[in-house]
Tab-separated table of C-alpha atoms in Angstrom:
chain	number	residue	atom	x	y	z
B	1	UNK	CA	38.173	-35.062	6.448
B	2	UNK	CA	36.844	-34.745	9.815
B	3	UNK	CA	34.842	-31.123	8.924
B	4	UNK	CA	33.722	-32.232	5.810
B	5	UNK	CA	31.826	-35.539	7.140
B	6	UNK	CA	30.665	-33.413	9.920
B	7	UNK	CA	29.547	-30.965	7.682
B	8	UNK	CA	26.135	-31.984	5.620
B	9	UNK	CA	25.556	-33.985	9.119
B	10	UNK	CA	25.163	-31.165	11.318
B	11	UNK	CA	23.085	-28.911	8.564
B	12	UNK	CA	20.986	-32.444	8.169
B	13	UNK	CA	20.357	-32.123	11.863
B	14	UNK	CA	19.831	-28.096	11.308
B	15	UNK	CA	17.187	-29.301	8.848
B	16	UNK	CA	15.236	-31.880	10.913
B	17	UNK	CA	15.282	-29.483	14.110
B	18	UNK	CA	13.621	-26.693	11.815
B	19	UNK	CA	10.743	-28.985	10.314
B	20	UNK	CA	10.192	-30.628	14.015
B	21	UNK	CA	9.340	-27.563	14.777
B	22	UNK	CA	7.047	-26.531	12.648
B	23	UNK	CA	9.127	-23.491	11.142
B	24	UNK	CA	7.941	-22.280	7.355
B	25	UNK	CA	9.772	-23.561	4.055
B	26	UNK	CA	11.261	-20.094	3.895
B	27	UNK	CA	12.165	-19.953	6.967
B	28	UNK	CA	14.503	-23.339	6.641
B	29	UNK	CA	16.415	-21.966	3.654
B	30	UNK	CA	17.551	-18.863	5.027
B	31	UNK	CA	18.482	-20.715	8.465
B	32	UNK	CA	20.312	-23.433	6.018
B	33	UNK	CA	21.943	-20.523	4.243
B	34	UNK	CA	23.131	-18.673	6.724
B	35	UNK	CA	24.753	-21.820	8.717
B	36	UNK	CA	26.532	-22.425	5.625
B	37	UNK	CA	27.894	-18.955	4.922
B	38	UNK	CA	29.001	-18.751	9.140
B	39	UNK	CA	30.622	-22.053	8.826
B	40	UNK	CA	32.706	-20.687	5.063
B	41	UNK	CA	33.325	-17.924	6.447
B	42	UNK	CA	35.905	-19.378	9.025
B	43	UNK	CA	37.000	-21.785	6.896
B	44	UNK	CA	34.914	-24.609	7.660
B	45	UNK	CA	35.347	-25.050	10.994
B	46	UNK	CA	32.540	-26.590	13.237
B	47	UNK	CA	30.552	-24.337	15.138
B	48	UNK	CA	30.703	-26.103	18.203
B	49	UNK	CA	34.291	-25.085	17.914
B	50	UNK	CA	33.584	-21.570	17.436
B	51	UNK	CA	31.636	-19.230	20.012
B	52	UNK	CA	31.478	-15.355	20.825
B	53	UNK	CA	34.826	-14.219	19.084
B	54	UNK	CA	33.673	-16.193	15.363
B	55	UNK	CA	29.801	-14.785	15.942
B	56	UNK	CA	30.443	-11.523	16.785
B	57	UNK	CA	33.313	-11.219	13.882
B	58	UNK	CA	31.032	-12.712	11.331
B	59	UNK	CA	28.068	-10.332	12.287
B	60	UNK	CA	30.721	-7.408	12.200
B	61	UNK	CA	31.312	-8.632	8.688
B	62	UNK	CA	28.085	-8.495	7.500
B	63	UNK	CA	27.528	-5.092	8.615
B	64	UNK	CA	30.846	-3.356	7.414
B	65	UNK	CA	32.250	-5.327	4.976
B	66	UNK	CA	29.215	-6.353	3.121
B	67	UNK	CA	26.808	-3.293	4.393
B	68	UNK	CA	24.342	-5.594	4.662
B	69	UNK	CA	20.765	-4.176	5.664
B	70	UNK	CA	20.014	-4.282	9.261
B	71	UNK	CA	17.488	-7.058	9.110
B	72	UNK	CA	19.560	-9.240	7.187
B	73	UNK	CA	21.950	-8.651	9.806
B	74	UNK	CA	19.694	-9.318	12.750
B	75	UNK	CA	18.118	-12.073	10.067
B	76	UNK	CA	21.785	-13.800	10.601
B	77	UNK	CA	22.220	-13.497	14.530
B	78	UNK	CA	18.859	-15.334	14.504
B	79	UNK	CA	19.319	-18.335	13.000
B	80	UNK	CA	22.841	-19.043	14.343
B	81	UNK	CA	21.165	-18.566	17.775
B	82	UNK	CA	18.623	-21.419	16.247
B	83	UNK	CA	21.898	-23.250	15.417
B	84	UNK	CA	23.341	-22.749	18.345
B	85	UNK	CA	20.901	-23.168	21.134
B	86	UNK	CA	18.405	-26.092	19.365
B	87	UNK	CA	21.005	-28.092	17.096
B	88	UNK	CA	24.228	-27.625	19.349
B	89	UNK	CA	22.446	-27.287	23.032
B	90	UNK	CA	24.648	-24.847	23.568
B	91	UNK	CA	23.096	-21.654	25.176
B	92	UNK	CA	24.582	-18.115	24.521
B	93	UNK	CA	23.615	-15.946	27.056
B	94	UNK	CA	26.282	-13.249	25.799
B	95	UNK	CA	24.495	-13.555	22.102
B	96	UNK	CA	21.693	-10.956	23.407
B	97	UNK	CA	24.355	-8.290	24.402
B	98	UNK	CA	25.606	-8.338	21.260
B	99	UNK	CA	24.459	-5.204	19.585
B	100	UNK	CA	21.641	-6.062	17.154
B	101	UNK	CA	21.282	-3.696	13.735
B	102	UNK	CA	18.709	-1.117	14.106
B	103	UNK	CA	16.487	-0.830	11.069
B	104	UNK	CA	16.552	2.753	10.089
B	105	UNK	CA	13.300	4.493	10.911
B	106	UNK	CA	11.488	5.642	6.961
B	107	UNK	CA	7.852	6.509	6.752
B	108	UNK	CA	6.263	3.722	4.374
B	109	UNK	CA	5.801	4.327	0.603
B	110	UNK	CA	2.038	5.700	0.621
B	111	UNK	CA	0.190	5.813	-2.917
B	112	UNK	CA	-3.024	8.316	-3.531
B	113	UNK	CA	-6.092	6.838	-4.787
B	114	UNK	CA	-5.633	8.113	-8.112
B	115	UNK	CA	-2.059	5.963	-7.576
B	116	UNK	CA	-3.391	3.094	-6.740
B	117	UNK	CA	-6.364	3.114	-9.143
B	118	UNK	CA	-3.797	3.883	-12.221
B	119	UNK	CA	-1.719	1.299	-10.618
B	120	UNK	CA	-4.543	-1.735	-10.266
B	121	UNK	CA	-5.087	-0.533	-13.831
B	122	UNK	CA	-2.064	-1.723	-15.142
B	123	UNK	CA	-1.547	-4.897	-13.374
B	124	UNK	CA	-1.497	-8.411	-15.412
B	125	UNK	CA	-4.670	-10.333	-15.937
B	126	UNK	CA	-2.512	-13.476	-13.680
B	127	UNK	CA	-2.198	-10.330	-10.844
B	128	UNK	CA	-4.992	-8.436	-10.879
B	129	UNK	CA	-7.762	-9.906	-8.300
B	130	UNK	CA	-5.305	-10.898	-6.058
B	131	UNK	CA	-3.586	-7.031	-5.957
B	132	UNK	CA	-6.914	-5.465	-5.801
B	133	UNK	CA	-7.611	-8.384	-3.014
B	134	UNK	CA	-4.071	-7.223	-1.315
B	135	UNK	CA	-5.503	-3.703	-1.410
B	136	UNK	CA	-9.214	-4.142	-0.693
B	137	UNK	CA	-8.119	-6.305	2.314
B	138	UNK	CA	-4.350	-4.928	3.944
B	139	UNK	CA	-3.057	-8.342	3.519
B	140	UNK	CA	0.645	-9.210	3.698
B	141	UNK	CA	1.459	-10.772	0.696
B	142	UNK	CA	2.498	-14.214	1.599
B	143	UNK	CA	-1.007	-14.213	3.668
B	144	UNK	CA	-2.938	-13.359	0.032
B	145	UNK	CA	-1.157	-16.184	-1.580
B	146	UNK	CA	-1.803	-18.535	0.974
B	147	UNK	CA	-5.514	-17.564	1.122
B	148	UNK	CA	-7.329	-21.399	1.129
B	149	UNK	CA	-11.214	-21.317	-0.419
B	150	UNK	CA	-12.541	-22.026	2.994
B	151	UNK	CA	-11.152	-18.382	4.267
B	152	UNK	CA	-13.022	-16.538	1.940
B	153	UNK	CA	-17.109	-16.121	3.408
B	154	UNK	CA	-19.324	-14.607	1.284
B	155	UNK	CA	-21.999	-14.649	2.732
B	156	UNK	CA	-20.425	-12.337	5.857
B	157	UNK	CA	-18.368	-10.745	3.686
B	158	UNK	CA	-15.247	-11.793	5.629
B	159	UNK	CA	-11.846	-13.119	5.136
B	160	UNK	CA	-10.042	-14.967	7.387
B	161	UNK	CA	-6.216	-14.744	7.817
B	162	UNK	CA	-5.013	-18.289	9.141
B	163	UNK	CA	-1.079	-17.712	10.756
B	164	UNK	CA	-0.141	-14.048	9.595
B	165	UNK	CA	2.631	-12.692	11.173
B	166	UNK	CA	3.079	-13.901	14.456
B	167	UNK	CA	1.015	-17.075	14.009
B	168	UNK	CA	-2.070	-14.727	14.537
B	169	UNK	CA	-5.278	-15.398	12.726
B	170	UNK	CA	-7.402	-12.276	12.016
B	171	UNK	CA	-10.366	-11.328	10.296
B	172	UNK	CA	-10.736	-8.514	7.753
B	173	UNK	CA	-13.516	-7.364	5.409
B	174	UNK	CA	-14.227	-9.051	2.204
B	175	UNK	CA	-14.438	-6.020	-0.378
B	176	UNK	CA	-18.083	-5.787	-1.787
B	177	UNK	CA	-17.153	-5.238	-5.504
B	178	UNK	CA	-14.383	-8.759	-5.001
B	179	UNK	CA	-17.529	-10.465	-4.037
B	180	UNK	CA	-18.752	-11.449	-7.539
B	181	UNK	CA	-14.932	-11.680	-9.298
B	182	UNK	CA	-14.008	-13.916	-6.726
B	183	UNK	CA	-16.703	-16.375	-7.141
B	184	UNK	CA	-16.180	-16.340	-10.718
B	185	UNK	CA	-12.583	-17.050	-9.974
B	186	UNK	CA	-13.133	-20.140	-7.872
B	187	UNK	CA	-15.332	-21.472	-10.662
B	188	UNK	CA	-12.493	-21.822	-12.692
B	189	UNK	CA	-10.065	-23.007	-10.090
B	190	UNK	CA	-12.459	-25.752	-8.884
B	191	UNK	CA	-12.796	-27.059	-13.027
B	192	UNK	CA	-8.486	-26.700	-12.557
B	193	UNK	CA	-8.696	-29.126	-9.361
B	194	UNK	CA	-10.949	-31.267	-10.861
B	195	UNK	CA	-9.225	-32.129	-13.680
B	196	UNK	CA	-6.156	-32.749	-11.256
B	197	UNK	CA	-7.860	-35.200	-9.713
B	198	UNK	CA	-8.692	-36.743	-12.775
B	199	UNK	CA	-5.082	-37.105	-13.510
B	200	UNK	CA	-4.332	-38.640	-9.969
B	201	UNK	CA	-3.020	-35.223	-8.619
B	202	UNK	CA	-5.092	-32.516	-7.157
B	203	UNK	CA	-3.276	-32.453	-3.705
B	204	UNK	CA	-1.887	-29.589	-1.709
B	205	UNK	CA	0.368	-29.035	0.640
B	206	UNK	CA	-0.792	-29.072	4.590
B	207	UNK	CA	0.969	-28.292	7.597
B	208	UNK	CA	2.071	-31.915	9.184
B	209	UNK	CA	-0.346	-31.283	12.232
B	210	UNK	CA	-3.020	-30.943	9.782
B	211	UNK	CA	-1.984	-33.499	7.567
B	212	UNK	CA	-1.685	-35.897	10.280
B	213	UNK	CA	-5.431	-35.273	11.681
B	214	UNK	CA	-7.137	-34.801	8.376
B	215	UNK	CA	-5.381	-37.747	5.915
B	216	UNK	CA	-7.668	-36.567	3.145
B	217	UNK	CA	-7.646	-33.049	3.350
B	218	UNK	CA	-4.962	-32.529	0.657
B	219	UNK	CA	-7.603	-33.337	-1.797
B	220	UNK	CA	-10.177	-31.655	-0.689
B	221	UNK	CA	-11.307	-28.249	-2.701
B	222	UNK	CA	-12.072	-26.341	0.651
B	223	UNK	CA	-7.925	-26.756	1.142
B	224	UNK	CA	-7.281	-25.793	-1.934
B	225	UNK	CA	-5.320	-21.956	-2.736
B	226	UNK	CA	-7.247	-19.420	-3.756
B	227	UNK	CA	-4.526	-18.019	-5.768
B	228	UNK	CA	-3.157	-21.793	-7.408
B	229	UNK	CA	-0.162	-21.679	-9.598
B	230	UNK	CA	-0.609	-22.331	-13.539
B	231	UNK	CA	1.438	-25.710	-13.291
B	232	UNK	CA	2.144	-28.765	-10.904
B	233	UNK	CA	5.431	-28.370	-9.656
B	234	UNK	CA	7.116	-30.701	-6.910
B	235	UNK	CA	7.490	-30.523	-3.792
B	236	UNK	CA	11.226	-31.005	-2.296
B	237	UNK	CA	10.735	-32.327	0.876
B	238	UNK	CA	8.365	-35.089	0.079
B	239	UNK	CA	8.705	-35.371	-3.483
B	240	UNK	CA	5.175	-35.362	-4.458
B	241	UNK	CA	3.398	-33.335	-7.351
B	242	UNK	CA	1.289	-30.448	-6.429
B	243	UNK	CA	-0.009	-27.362	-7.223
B	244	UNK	CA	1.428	-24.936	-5.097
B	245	UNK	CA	0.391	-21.397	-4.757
B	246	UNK	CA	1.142	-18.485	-6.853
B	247	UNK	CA	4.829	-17.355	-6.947
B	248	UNK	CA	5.739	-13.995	-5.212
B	249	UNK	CA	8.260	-13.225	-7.347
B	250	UNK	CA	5.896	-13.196	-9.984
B	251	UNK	CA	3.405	-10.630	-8.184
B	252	UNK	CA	6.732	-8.349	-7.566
B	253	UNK	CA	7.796	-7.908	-10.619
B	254	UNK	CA	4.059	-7.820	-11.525
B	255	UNK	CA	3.369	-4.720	-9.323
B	256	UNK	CA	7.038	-3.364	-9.948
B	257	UNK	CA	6.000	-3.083	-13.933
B	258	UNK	CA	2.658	-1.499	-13.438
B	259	UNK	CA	3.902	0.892	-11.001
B	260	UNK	CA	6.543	1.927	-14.352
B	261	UNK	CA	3.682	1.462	-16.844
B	262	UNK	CA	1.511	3.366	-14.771
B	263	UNK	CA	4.089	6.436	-14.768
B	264	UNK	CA	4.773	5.993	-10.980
B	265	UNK	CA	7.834	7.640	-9.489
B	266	UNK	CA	7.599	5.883	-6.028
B	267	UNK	CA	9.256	3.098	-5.841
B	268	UNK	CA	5.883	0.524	-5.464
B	269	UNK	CA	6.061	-3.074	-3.846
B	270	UNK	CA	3.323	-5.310	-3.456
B	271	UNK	CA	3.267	-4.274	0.240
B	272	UNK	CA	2.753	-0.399	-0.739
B	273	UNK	CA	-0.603	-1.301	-1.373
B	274	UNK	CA	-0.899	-2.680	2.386
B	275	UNK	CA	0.609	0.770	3.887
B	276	UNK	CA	-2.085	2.543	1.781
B	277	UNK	CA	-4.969	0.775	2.880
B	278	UNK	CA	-4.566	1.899	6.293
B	279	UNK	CA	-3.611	5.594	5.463
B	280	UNK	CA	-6.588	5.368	3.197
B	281	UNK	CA	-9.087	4.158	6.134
B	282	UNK	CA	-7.249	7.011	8.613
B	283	UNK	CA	-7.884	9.415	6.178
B	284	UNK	CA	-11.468	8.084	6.001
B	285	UNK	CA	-11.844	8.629	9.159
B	286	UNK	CA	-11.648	5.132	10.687
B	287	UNK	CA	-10.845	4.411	14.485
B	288	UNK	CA	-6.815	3.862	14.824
B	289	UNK	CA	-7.467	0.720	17.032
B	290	UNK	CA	-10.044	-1.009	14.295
B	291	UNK	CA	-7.225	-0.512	11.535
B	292	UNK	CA	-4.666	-1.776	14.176
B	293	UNK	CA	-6.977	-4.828	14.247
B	294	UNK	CA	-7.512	-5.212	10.440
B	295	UNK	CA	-3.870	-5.316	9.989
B	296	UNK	CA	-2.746	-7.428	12.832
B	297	UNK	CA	-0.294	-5.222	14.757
B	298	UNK	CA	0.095	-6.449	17.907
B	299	UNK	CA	0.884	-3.050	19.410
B	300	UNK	CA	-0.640	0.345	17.964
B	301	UNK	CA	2.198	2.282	17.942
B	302	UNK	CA	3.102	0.435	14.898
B	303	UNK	CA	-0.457	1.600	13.135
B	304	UNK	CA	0.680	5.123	14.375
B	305	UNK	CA	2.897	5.363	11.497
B	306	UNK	CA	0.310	6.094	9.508
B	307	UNK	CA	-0.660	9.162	11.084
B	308	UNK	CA	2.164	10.589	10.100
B	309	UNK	CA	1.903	9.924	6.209
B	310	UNK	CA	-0.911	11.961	7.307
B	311	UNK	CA	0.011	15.157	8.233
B	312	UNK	CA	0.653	17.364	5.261
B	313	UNK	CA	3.369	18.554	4.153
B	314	UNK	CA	5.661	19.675	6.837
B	315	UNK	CA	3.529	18.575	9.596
B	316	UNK	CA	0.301	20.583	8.169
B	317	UNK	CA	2.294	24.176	8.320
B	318	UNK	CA	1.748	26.312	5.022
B	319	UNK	CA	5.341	27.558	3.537
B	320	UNK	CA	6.129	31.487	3.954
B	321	UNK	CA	6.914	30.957	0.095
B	322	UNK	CA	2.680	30.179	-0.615
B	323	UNK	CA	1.717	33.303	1.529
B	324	UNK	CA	3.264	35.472	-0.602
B	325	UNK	CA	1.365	34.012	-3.033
């Protein structure tokens, strides 16, 4: 009795530690998630029973018995650290020795410009500004979705990027042929938010900090998404109606179709059209540091990658086979 009552009380206290500080929706599931499946997995016991010998056998588990990936892997060791060190207050200096999944290294899925054209051809009407957006612009795609109508400047031609990975904000270039679709598009999402207001709703969600210094922002159409969602949904923590953003499930099995429709054989995800907006601008001839700033890497070594989609088949070298030709 004593493991169950402690049970929902410590992933309650999981919970408020997560939102005090300021850590993403998503990010609270998968640290709920994981807590849960550690504390299962040795038969409810209370983690602040439990130390190195029940951490390192439950990461072992994930990676043999399960084959997990190695960031879901390394996605587990971090939120039990979370648990650990900011619910418990119990610090794990050990925890970094443990050896930590190394993601295997695979050159990113790179589409031509015939690809990508065929593929932006094929995407939904629902899809289809906010892929060529994605494209146009290198955004991740959580950072398209949460685009808000005061990041977009037409008049510079610029889009801001408020908290991308990181917590960085960047600016990129506003594609000159978006220009006029967009503006068309926020005519009809400010009639949407309108009409929510009308009905008493027409609020959307703002980070408490926000929230906090700007009571009225909610409301406001500068705040709103870019990319709303076609319905009012609500919100679980605070139980009031909004319209949240579009759903990114929805844009991955979106781009996933097209890519088949389109008579793709790569195997396409929303963020294949990031990876070939940089190889595109490389092959365009574009400094490496100005597309390390456009996508936000903090170190250019990541951007590097790209110079290896590059390189022609086997690094540039013509086969033996063609010279006989």
């Amino acid at each position: 009795m004593q493991n169950q009552s402690a049970k929902p009380k410590l992933l309650d206290q999981l919970r408020d530690r997560i939102r005090l500080k300021h850590y993403s929706r998503r990010t609270e599931d998968v640290y709920l998630d994981w807590a849960k499946r550690y504390i299962l997995y040795h038969n409810k016991r209370h983690p602040q029973e439990m130390g190195k010998k029940e951490i390192e056998g439950f990461l072992t588990y994930l990676a043999t018995e399960r084959q997990v990936a190695a960031a879901t892997q390394n996605q587990a060791k971090a939120a039990l650290q979370f648990l650990y060190k900011e619910v418990l207050e119990i610090q794990l200096p050990w925890l970094d020795e443990v050896e930590q999944a190394k993601k295997p290294k695979r050159l990113p899925v790179v589409l031509t410009e015939k690809e990508v054209h065929s593929l932006l051809a094929h995407v939904p009407q629902a899809y289809a500004l906010l892929a060529r957006l994605m494209y146009g612009t290198g955004m991740r795609l959580l950072e398209g979705l949460r685009l808000r109508v005061q990041d977009l400047d037409f008049e510079r031609a610029e889009l801001l990027i408020r908290e991308g990975k990181g917590g960085k904000d960047r600016v990129t270039m506003l594609p000159q042929s978006l220009l006029k679709p967009l503006q068309e598009h926020l005519k009809q999402v400010r009639q949407a938010h309108e009409q929510d207001l009308l009905k008493g709703y027409g609020e959307v969600w703002l980070s408490e900090s926000v929230a906090r210094k700007y009571p009225n922002a909610g409301r406001e159409w500068v705040w709103q998404y870019v990319f709303p969602s076609a319905r009012l949904s609500v919100d679980p923590r605070s139980g009031v109606t909004r319209r949240h953003h579009l759903d990114e499930k929805g844009l991955q099995r979106a781009i996933k179709q097209a890519a088949v429709d389109a008579g793709l054989t790569k195997n396409v995800t929303p963020h294949t059209l990031r990876h070939s907006f940089a190889t595109h601008l490389l092959q365009a001839g574009y400094d490496i540091r100005t597309v390390q700033e456009l996508l936000g890497h903090k170190d250019v070594q990541t951007t590097m990658i790209y110079t290896h989609v590059l390189n022609k088949g086997g690094m540039g070298v013509m086969s033996p086979l063609d010279r006989l030709a």
